[in-house]
PDB file of C-alpha atoms in Angstrom:
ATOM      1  CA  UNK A 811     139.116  71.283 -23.818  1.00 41.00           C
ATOM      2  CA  UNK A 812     137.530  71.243 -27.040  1.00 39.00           C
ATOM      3  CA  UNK A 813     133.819  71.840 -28.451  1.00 40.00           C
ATOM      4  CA  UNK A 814     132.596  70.637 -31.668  1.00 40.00           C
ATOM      5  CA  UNK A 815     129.354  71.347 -33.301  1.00 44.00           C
ATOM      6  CA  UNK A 816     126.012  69.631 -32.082  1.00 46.00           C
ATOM      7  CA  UNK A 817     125.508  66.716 -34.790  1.00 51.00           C
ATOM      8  CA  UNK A 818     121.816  66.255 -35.946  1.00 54.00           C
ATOM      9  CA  UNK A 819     121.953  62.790 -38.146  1.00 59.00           C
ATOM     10  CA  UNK A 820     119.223  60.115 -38.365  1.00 60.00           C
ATOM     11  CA  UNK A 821     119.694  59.157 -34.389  1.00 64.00           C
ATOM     12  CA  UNK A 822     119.595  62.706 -33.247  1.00 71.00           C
ATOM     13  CA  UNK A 823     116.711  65.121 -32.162  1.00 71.00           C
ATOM     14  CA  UNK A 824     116.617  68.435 -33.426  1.00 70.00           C
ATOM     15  CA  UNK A 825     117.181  71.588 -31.327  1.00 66.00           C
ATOM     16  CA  UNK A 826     113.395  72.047 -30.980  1.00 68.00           C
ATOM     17  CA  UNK A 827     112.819  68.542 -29.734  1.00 68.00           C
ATOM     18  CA  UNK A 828     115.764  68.855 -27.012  1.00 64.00           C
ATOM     19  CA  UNK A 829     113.938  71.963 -25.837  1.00 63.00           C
ATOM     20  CA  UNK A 830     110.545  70.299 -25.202  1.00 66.00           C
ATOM     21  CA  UNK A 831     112.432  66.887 -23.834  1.00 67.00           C
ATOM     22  CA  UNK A 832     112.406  65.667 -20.695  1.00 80.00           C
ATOM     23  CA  UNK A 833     116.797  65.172 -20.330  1.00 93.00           C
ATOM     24  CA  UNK A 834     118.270  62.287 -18.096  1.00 96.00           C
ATOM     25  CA  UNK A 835     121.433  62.692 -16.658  1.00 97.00           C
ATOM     26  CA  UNK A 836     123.824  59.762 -16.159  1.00 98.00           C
ATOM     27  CA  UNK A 837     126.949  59.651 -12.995  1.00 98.00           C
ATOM     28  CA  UNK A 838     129.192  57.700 -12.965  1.00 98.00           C
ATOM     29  CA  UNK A 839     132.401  56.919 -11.477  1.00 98.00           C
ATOM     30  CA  UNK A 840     135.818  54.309 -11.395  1.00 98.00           C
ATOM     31  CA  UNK A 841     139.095  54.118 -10.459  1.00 98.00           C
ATOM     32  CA  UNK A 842     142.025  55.831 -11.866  1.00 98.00           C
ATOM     33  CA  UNK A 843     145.864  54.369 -11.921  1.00 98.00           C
ATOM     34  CA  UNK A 844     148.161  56.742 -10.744  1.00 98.00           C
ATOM     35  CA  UNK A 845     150.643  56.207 -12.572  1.00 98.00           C
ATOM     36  CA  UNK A 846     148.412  57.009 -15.759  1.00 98.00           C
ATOM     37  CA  UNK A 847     146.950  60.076 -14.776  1.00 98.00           C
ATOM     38  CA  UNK A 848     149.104  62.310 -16.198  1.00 98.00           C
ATOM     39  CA  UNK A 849     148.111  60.188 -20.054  1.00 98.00           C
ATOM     40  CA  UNK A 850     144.752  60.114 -18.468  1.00 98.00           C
ATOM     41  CA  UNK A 851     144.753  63.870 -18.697  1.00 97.00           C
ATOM     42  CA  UNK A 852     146.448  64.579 -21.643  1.00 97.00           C
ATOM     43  CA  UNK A 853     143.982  62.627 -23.606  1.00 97.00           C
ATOM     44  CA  UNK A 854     141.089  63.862 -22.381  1.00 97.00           C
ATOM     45  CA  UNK A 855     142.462  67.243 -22.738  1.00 95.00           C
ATOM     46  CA  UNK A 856     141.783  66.978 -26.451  1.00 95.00           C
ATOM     47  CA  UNK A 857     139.512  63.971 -27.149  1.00 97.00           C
ATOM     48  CA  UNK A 858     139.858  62.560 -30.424  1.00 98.00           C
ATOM     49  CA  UNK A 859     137.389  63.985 -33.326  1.00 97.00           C
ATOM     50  CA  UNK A 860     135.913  60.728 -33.676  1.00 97.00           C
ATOM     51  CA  UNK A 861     135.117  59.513 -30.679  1.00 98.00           C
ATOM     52  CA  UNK A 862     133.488  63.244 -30.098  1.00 97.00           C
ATOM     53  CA  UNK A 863     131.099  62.594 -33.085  1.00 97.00           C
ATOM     54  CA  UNK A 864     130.233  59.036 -31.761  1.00 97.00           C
ATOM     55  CA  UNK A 865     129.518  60.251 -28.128  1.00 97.00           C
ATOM     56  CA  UNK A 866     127.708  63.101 -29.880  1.00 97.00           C
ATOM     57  CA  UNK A 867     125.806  60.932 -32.387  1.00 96.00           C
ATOM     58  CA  UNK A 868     124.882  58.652 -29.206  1.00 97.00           C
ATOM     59  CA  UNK A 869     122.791  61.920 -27.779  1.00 96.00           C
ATOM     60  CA  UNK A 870     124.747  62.082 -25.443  1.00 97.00           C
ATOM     61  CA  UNK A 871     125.499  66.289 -24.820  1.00 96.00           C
ATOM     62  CA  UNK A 872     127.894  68.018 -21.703  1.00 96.00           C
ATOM     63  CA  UNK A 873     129.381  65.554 -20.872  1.00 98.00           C
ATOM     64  CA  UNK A 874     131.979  66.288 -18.172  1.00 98.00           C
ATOM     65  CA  UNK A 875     135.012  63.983 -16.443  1.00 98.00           C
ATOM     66  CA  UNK A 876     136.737  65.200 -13.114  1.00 98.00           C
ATOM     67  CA  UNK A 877     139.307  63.818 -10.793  1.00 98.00           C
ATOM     68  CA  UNK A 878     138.937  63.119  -7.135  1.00 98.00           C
ATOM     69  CA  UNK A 879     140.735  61.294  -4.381  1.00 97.00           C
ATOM     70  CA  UNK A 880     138.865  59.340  -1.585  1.00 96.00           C
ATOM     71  CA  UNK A 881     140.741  57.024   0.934  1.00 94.00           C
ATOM     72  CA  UNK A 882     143.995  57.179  -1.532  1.00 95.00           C
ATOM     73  CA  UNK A 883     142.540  55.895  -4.290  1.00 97.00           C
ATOM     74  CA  UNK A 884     142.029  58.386  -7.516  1.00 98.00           C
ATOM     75  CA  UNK A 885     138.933  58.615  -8.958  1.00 98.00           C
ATOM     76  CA  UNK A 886     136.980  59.577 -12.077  1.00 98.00           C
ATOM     77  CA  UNK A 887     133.727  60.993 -11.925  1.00 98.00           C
ATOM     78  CA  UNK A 888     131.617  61.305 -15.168  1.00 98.00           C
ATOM     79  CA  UNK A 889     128.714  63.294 -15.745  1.00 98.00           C
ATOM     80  CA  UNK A 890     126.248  63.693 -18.677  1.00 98.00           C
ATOM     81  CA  UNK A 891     122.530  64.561 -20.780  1.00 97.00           C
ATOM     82  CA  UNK A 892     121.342  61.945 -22.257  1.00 96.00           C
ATOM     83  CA  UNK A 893     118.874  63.242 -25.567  1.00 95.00           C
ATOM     84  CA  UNK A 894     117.258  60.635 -26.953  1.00 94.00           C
ATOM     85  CA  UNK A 895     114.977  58.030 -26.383  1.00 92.00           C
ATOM     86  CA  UNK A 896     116.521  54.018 -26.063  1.00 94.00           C
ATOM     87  CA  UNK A 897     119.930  55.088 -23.907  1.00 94.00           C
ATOM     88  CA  UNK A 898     120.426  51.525 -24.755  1.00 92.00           C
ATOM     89  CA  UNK A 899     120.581  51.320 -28.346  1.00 95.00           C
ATOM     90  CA  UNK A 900     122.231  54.897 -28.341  1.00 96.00           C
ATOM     91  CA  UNK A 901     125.326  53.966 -25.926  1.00 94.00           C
ATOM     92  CA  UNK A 902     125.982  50.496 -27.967  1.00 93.00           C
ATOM     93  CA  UNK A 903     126.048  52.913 -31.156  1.00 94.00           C
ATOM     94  CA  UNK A 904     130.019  54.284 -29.529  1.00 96.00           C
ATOM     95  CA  UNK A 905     131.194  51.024 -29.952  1.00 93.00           C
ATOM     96  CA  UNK A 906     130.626  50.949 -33.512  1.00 94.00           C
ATOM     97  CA  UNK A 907     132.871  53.198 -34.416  1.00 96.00           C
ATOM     98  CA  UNK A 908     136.101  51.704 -34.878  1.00 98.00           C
ATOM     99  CA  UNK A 909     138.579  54.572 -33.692  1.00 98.00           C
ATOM    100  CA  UNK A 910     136.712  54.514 -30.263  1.00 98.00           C
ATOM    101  CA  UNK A 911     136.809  50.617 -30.088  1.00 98.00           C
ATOM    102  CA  UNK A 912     139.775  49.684 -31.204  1.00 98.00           C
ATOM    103  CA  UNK A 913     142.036  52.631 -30.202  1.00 98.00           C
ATOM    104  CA  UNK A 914     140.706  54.883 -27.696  1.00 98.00           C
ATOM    105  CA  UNK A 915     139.087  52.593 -25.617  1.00 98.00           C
ATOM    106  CA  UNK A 916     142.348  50.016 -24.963  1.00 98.00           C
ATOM    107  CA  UNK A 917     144.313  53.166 -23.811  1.00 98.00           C
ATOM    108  CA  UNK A 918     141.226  54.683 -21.683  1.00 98.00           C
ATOM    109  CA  UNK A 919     140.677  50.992 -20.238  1.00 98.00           C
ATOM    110  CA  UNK A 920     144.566  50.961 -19.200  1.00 98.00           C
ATOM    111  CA  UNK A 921     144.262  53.714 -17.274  1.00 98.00           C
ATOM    112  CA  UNK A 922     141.166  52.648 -14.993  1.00 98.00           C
ATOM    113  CA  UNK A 923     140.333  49.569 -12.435  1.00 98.00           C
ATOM    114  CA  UNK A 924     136.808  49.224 -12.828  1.00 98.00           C
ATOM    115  CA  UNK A 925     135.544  49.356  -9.491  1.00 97.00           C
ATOM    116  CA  UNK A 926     133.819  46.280  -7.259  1.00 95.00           C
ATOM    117  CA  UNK A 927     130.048  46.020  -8.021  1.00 94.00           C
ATOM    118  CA  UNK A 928     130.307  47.959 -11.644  1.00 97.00           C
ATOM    119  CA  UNK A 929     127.396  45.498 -13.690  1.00 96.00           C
ATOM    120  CA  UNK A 930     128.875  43.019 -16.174  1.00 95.00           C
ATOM    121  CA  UNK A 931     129.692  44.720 -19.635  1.00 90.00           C
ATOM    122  CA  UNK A 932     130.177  48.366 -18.069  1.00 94.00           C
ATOM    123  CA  UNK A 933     133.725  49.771 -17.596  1.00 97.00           C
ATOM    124  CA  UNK A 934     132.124  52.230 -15.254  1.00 98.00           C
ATOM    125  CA  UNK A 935     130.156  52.043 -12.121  1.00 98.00           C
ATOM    126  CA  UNK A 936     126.695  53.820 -12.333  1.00 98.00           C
ATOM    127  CA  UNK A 937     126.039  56.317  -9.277  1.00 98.00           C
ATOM    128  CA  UNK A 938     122.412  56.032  -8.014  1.00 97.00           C
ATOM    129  CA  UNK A 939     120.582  59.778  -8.339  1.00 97.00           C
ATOM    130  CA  UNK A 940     118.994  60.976  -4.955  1.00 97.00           C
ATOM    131  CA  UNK A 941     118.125  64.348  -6.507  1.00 97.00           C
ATOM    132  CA  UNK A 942     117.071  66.386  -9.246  1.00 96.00           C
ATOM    133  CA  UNK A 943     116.571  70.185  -9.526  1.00 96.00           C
ATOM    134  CA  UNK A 944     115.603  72.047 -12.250  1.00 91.00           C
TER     135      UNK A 944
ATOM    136  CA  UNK B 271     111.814  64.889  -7.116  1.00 40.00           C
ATOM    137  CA  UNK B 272     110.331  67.495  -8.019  1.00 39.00           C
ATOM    138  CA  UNK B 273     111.022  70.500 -10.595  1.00 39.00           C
ATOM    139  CA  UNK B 274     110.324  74.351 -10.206  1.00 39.00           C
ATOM    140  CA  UNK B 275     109.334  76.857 -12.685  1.00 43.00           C
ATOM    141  CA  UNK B 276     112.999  78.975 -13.951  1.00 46.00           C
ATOM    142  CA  UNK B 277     112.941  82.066 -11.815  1.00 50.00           C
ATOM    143  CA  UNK B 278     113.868  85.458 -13.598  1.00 53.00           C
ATOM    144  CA  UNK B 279     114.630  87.674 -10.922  1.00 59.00           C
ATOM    145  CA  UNK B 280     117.196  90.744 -10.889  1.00 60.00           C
ATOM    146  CA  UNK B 281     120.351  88.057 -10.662  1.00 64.00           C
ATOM    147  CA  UNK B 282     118.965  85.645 -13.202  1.00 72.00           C
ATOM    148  CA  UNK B 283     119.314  85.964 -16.904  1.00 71.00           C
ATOM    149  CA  UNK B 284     116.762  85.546 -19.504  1.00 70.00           C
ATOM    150  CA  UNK B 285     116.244  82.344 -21.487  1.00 65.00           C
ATOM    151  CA  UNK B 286     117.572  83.862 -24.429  1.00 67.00           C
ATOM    152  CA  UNK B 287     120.691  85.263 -22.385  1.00 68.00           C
ATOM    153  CA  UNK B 288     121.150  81.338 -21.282  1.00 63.00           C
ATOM    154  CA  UNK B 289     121.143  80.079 -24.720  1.00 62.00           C
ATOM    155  CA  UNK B 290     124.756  82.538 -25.359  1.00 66.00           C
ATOM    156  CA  UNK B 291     126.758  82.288 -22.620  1.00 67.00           C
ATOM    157  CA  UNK B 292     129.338  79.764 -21.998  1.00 80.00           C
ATOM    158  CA  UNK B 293     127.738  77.424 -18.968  1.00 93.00           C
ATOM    159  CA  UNK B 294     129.873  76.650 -15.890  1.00 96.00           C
ATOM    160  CA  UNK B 295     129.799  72.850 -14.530  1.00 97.00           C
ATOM    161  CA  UNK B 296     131.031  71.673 -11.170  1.00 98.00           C
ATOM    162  CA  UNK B 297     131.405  68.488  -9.804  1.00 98.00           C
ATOM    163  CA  UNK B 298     131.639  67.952  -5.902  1.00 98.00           C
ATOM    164  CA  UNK B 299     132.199  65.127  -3.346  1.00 98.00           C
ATOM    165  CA  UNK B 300     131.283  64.624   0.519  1.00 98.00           C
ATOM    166  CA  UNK B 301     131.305  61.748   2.442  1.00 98.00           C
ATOM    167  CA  UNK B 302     127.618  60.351   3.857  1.00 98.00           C
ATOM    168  CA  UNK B 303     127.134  59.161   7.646  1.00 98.00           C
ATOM    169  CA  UNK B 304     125.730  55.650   6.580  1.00 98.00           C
ATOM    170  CA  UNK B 305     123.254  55.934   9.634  1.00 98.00           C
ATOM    171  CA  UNK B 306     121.650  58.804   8.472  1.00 98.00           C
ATOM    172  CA  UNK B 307     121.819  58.104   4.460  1.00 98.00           C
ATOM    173  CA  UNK B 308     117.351  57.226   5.046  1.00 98.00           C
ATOM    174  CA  UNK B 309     116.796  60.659   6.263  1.00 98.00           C
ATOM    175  CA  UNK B 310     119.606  62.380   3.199  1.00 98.00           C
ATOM    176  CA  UNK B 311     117.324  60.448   0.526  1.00 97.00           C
ATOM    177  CA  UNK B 312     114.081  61.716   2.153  1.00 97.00           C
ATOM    178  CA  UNK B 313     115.005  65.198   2.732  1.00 97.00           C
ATOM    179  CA  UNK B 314     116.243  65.487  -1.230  1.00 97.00           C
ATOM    180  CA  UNK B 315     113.623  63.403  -2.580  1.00 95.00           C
ATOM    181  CA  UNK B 316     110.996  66.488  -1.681  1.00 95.00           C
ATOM    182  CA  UNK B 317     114.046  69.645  -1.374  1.00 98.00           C
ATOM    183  CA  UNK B 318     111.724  72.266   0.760  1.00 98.00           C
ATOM    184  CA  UNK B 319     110.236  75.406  -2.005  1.00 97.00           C
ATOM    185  CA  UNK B 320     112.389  77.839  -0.375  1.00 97.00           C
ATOM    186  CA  UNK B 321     115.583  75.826  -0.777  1.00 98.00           C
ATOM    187  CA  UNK B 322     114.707  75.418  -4.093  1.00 97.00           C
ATOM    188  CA  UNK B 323     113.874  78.746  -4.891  1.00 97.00           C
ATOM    189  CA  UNK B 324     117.373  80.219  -3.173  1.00 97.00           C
ATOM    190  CA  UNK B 325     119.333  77.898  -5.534  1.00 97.00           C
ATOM    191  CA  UNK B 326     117.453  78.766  -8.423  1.00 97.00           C
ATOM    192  CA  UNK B 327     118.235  82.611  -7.455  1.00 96.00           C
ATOM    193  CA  UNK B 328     121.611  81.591  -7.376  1.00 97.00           C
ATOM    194  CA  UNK B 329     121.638  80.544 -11.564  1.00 96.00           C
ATOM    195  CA  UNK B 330     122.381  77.058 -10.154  1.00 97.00           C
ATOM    196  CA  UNK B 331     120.629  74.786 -12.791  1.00 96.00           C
ATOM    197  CA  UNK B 332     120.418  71.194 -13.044  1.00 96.00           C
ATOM    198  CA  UNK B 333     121.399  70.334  -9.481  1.00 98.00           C
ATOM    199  CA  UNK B 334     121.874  66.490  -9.197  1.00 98.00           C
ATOM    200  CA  UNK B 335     123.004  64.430  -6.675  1.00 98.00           C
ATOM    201  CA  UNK B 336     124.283  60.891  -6.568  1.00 98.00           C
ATOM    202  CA  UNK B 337     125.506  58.255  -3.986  1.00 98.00           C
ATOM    203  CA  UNK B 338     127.500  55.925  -4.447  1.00 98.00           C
ATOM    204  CA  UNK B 339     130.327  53.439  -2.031  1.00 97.00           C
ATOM    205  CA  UNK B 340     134.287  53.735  -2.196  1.00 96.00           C
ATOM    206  CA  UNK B 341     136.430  51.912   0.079  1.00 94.00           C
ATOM    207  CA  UNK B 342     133.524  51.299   2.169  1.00 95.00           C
ATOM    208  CA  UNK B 343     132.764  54.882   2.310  1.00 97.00           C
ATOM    209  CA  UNK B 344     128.946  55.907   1.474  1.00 98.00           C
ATOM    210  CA  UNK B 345     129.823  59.051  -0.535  1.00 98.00           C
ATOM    211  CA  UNK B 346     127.766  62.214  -2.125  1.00 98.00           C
ATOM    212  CA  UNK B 347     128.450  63.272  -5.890  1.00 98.00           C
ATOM    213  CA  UNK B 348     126.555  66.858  -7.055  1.00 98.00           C
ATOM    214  CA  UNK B 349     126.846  67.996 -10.180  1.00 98.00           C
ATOM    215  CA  UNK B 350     125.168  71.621 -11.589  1.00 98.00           C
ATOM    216  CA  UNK B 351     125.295  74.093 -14.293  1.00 97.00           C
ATOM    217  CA  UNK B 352     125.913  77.589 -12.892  1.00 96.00           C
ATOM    218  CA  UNK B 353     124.645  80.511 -15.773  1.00 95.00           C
ATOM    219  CA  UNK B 354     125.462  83.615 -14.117  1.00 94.00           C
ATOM    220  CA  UNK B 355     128.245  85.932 -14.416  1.00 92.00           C
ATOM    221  CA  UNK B 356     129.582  86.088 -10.355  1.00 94.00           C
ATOM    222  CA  UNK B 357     130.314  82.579  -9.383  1.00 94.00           C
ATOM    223  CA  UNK B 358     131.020  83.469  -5.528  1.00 93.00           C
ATOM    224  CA  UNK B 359     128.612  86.263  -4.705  1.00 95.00           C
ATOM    225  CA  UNK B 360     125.758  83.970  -6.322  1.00 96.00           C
ATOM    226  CA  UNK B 361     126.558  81.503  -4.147  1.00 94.00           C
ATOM    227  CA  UNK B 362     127.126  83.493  -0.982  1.00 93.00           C
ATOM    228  CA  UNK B 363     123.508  84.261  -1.563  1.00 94.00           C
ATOM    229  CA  UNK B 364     121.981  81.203  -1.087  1.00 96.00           C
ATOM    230  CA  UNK B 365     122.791  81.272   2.703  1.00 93.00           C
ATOM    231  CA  UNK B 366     120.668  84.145   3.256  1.00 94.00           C
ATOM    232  CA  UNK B 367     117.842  82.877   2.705  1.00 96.00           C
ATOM    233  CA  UNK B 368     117.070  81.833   6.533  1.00 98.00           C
ATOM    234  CA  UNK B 369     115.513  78.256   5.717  1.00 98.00           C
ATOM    235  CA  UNK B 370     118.297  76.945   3.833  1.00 98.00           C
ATOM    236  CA  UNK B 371     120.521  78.772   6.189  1.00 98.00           C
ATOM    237  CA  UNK B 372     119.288  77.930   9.841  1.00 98.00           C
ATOM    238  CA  UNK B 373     117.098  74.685   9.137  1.00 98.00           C
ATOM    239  CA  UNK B 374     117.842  73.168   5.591  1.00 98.00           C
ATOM    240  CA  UNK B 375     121.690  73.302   6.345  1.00 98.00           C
ATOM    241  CA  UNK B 376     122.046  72.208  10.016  1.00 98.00           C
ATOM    242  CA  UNK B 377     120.153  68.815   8.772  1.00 98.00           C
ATOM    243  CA  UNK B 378     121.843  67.803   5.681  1.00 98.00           C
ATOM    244  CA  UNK B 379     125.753  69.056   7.425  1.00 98.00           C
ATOM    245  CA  UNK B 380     124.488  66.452   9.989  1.00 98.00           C
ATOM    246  CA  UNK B 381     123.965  64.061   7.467  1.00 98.00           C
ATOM    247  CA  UNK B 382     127.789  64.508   5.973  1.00 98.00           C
ATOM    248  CA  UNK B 383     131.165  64.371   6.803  1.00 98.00           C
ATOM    249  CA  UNK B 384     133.957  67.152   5.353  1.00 98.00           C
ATOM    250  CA  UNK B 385     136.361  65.428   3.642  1.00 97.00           C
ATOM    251  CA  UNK B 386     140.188  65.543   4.155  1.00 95.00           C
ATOM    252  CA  UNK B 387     141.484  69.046   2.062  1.00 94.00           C
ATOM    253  CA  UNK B 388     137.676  70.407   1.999  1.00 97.00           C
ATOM    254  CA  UNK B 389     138.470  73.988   1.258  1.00 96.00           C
ATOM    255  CA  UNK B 390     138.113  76.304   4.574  1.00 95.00           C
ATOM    256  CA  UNK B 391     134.081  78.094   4.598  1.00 90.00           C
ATOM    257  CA  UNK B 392     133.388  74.967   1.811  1.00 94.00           C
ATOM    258  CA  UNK B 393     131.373  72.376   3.009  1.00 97.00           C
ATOM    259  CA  UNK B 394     131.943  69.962  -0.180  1.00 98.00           C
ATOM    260  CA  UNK B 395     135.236  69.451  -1.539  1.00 98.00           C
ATOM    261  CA  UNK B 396     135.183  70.465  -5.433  1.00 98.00           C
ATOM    262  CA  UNK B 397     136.538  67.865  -7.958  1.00 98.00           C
ATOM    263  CA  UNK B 398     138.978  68.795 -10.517  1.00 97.00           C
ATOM    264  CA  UNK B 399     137.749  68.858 -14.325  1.00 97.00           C
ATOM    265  CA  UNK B 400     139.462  67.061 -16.789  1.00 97.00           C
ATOM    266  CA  UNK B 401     137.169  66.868 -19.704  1.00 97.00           C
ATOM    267  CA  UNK B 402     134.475  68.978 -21.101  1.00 96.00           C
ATOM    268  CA  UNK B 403     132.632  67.915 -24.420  1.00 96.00           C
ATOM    269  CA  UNK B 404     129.805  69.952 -25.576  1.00 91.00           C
TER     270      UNK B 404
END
């Protein structure tokens, strides 16, 4: 598991800023292929530098995947802060870079069933908060 | 949900400590008795002060909780940040505080269901991470 350094272009707030901001946190969660979590893994293991800096440029900060099984089916969980201010405009900003589209994303896709109910034009399915503590 | 002020008792670093040290994340999963989900959400949309305060002892930070449906299982994601230094006796020390531990707890285990492999003395089963990204 690899870091990289926080990224403060045009779209991103500066240190000060995310210390007087009010983060949202985003879980999520879909369905895993067995027989791909072993690519699954290694991937993620050491995410490419690109799609880092677009996640990063996105504001999107700790953001953390685990592995789960419920009923025999695997599962992905996803976790992260969300920075900035239009999530919206910020998450559609990862699909312009071209590594992440056009490479990453086929091989993450093959590796997941996107699970009943996910909304139309999300790979995963949003999980509904029922608690926050500072 | 609410938010407390960061307590900075004997156990808890200072904000500048937080800002240097590496922060743990964990991810956990629990099933929820569909018949008492109304009385989960109330209970965690107002968590009880000394609840609060026992986690916040603990260096748990940024406790969230999510629910979500697999299978046609009504399930329980948490997600926090842990800052201290002594994962297991931090924890141990939230059920001595005799709220969480003899009123807080008996309600919300009522509310749940262990899952299958559930560590022994664990009442949530952790999730395994796969990905970190800063």
């Amino acid at each position: 598991m690899q870091t990289i350094d926080p990224i403060h272009g045009p779209n991103n707030p500066t240190p000060e800023e995310v210390a007087r901001m009010k983060v949202k946190y985003y879980g999520s969660i879909i369905e895993l292929r067995p027989e791909k979590e072993r690519e699954y893994r290694e991937l993620h293991a050491d995410v490419w530098p690109e799609v880092r800096e677009a996640i990063a440029k996105a504001n999107i900060r700790n953001f953390n995947i685990y592995v789960t099984e419920i009923a025999g089916k695997r599962l992905l969980v996803s976790h992260f802060e969300y920075i900035g201010s239009n999530p919206e405009a910020d998450f559609a900003l990862i699909g312009n870079d071209p590594t992440t589209k056009e490479k990453w994303w086929p091989l993450t896709d093959a590796c997941q069933i996107r699970l009943p109910g996910t909304p139309e034009g999300s790979q995963w399915m949003p999980m509904e908060q029922v608690m926050h503590l500072d």
